[in-house]
Coordinates of C-alpha atoms in Angstrom, one line a residue:
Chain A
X7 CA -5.1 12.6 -14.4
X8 CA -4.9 13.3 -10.9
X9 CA -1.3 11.3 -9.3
X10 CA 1.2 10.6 -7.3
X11 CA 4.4 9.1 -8.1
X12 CA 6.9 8.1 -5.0
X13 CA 10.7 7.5 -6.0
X14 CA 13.6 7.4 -3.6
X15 CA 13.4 4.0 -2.0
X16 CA 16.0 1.3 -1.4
X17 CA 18.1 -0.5 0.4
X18 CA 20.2 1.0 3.3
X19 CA 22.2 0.0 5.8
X20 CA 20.9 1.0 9.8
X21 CA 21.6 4.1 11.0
X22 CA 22.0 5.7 7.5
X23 CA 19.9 7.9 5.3
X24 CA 17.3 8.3 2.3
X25 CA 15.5 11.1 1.0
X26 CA 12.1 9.4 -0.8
X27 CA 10.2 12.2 -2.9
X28 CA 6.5 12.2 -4.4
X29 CA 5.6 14.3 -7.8
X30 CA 1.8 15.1 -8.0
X31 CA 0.1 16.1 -11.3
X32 CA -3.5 16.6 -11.9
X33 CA -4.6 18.9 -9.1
X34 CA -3.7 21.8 -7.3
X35 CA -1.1 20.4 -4.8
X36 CA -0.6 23.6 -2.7
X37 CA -4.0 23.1 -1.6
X38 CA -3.7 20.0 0.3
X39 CA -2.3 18.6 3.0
X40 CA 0.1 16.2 2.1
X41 CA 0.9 12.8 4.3
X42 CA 3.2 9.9 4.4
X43 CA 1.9 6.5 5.2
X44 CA 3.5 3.4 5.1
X45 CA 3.4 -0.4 5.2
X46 CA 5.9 -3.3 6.8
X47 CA 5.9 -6.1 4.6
X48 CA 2.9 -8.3 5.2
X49 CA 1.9 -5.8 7.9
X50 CA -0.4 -3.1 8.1
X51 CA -1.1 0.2 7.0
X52 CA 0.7 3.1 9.7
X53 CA 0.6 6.9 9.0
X54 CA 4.1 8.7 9.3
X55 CA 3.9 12.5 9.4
X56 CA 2.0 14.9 7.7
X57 CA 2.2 18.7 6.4
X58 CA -0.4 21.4 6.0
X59 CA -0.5 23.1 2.6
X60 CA 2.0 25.8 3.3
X61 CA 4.7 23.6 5.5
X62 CA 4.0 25.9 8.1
X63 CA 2.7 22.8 10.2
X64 CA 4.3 19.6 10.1
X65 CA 3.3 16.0 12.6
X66 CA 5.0 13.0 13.5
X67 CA 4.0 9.5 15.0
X68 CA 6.4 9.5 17.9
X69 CA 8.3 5.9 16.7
X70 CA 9.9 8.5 13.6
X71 CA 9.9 12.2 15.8
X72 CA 13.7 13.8 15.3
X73 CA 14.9 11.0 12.6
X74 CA 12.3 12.0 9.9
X75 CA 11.5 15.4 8.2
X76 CA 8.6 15.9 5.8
X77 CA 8.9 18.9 3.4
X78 CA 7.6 20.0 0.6
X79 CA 7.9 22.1 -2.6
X80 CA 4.6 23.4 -4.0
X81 CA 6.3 25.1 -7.1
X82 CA 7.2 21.8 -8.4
X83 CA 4.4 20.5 -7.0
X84 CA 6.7 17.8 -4.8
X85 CA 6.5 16.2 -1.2
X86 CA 9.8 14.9 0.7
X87 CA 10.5 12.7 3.5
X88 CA 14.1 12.5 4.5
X89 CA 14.8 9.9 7.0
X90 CA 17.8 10.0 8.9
X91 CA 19.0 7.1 11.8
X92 CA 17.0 4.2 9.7
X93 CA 16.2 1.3 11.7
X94 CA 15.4 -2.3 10.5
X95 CA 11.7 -1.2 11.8
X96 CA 11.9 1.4 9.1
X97 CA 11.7 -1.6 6.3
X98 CA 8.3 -0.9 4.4
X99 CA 6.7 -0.1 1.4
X100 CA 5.8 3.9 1.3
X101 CA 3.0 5.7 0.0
X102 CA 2.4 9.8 -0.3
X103 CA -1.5 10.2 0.1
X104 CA -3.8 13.6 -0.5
X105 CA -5.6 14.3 2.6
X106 CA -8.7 15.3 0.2
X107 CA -12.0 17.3 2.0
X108 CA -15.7 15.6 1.3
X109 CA -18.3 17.5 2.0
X110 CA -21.8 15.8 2.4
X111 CA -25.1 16.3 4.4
X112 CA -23.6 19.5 6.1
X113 CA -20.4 18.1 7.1
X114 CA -16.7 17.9 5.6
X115 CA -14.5 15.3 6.4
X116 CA -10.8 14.8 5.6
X117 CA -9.7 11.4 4.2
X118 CA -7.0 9.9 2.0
X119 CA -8.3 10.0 -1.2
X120 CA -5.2 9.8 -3.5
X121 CA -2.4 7.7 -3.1
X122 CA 0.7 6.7 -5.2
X123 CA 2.1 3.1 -5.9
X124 CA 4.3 3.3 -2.6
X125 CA 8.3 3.1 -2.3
X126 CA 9.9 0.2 -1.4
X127 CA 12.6 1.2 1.6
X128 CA 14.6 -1.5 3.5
X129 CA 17.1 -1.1 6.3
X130 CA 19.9 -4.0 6.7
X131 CA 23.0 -4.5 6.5
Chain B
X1 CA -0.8 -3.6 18.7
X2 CA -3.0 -1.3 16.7
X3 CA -5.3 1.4 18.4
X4 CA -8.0 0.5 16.5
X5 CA -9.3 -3.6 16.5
X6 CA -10.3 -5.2 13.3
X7 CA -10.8 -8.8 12.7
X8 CA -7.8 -10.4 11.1
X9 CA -10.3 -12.1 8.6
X10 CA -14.2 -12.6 7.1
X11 CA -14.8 -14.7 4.5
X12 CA -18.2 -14.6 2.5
X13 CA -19.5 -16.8 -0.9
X14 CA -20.3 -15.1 -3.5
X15 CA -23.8 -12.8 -2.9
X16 CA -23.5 -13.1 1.0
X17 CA -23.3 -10.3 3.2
X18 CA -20.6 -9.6 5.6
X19 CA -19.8 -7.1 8.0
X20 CA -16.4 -6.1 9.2
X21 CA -16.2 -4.3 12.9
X22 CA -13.3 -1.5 13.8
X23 CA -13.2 -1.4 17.6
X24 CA -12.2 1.5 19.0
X25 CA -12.3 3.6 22.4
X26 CA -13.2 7.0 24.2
X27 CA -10.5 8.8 22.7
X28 CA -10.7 7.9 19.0
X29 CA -14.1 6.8 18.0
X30 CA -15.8 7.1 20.9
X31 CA -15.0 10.5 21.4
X32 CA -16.6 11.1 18.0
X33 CA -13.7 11.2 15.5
X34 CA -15.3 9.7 12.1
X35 CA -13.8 6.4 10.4
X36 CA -13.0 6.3 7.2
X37 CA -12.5 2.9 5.1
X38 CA -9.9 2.0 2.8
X39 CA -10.1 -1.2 0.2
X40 CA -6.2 -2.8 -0.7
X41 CA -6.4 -5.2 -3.4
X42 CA -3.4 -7.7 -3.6
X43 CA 0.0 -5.9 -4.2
X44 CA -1.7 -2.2 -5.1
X45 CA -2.3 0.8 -2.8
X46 CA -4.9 1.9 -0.7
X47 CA -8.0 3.4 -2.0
X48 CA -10.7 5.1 -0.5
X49 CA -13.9 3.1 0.0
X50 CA -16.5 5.4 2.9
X51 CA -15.2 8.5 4.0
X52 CA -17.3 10.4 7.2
X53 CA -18.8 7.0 8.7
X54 CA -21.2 6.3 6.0
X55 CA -20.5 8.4 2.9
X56 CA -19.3 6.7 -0.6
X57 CA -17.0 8.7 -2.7
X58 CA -18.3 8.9 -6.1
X59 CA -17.5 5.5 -8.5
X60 CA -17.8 3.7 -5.5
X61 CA -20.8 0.6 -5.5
X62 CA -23.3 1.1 -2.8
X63 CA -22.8 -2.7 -2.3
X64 CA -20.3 -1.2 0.4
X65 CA -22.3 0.7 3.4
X66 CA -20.3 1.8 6.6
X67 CA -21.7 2.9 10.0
X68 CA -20.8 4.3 13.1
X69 CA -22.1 3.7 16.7
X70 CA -20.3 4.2 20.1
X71 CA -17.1 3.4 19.9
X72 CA -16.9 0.9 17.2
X73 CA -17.4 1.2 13.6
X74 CA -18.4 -1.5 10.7
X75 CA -18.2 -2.2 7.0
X76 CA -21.0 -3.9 5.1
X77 CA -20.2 -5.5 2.0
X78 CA -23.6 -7.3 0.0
X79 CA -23.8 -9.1 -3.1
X80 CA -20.2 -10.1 -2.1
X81 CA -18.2 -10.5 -5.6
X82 CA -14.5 -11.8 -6.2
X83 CA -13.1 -8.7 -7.0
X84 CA -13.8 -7.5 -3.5
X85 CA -11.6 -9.8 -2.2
X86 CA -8.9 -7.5 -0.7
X87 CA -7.6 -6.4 2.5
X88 CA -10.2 -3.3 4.5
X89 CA -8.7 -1.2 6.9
X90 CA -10.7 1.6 9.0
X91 CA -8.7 4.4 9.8
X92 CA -9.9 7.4 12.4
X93 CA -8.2 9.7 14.7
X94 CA -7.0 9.6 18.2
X95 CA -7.2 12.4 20.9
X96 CA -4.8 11.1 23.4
X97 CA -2.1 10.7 20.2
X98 CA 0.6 13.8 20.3
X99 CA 0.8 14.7 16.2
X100 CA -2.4 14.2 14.1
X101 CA -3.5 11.4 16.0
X102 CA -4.2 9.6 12.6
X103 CA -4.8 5.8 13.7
X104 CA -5.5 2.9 11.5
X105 CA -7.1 -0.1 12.2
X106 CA -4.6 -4.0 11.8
X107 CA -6.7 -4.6 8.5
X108 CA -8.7 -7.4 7.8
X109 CA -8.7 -10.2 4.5
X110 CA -11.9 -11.0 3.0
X111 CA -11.8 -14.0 1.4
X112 CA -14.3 -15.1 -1.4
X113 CA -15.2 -18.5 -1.1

């Protein structure tokens, strides 16, 4: 069964740390990108950063650029998000997602197609 | 303020059609990024509904149809059913965005009357 599993979250204090972590089974990780998303409570859904299949490329939205690092570990088939200098802002539920590739009339598209059952991470002290 | 505009909510009785728009502008869709969809039922994750505009990943109903034109997008839901009442976001990609550029629309609620 193709999955992801998110662990890591809690509650912190501002300005301190967590390291969430997502364990995929079921497909051949080191072939996808890989992103983070997440979701305040009651709020929408906001993509976070993102890492191409060999972590040779790595993106941001700016409101998390130089606090949070995405990384991954393709032999244990594993993505990472250390987030460093949390803000109350920072309080959501957060998902990995496969960015997976559909191909159809010609065309390929890249869309989350797998996601996991989310992280719960709140900031306060 | 998301970059992408959806209604906050649609509601529909059961077997009625409705439609849900995703405004964008020149530098997401209008500048020909496609839109995907995503369906969130209460207190689950995401899960992908039309990928590329108008393309239905397989095990998906084609009671859901999506289009895109300009620099908006919309959903079509027909033979509207309970279980489809859920939270939809559209989700695209934005040129003028340092990063990916990956943009998702506020969501919307459909309620099933």
């Amino acid at each position: 069964e193709v999955q992801l599993v998110e662990s890591g979250g809690g509650l912190v204090q501002p300005g301190g740390s967590l390291r969430l972590s997502c364990a995929a089974s079921g497909f051949t990780f080191s072939g996808y990108w890989m992103s983070w998303v997440r979701q305040a409570p009651g709020k929408g859904l906001e993509w976070v950063a993102n890492i191409k299949q060999d972590g040779s490329e790595k993106y941001y939205v700016d409101s998390v650029k130089g606090r949070f690092i995405i990384s991954r570990d393709n032999a244990n088939n594993s993505l990472y998000l250390q987030m460093n200098s949390l803000r109350a802002e920072d309080t959501a539920v957060y998902y990995c997602a496969r960015e997976g590739r559909y191909c159809s009339g010609g065309s390929c598209f890249d869309a989350f197609d797998i996601w996991g059952q989310g992280t719960m991470v709140t900031v306060s002290s | 303020q998301s970059v992408l505009t959806q209604p906050p909510s649609v509601s529909g009785a059961p077997g009625q059609r409705v439609t849900i728009s995703c405004t964008g502008s020149a530098s997401n869709i209008g500048a020909g990024y496609d839109v995907h969809w995503y369906q969130q039922l209460p207190g689950t994750a995401p899960k992908l509904l039309i990928y590329g505009n108008s393309n239905r990943p397989s095990g998906v109903p084609d009671r859901f149809s999506g289009s895109r034109s300009g620099t908006s997008a919309s959903l079509a839901i027909t033979g509207l059913q309970a279980e489809d009442e859920a939270d939809y976001y559209c989700q695209s990609y934005d040129g003028s965005l340092s990063g990916s550029g990956v943009v998702f629309g506020g969501g919307t609620k459909l309620t099933v009357l």
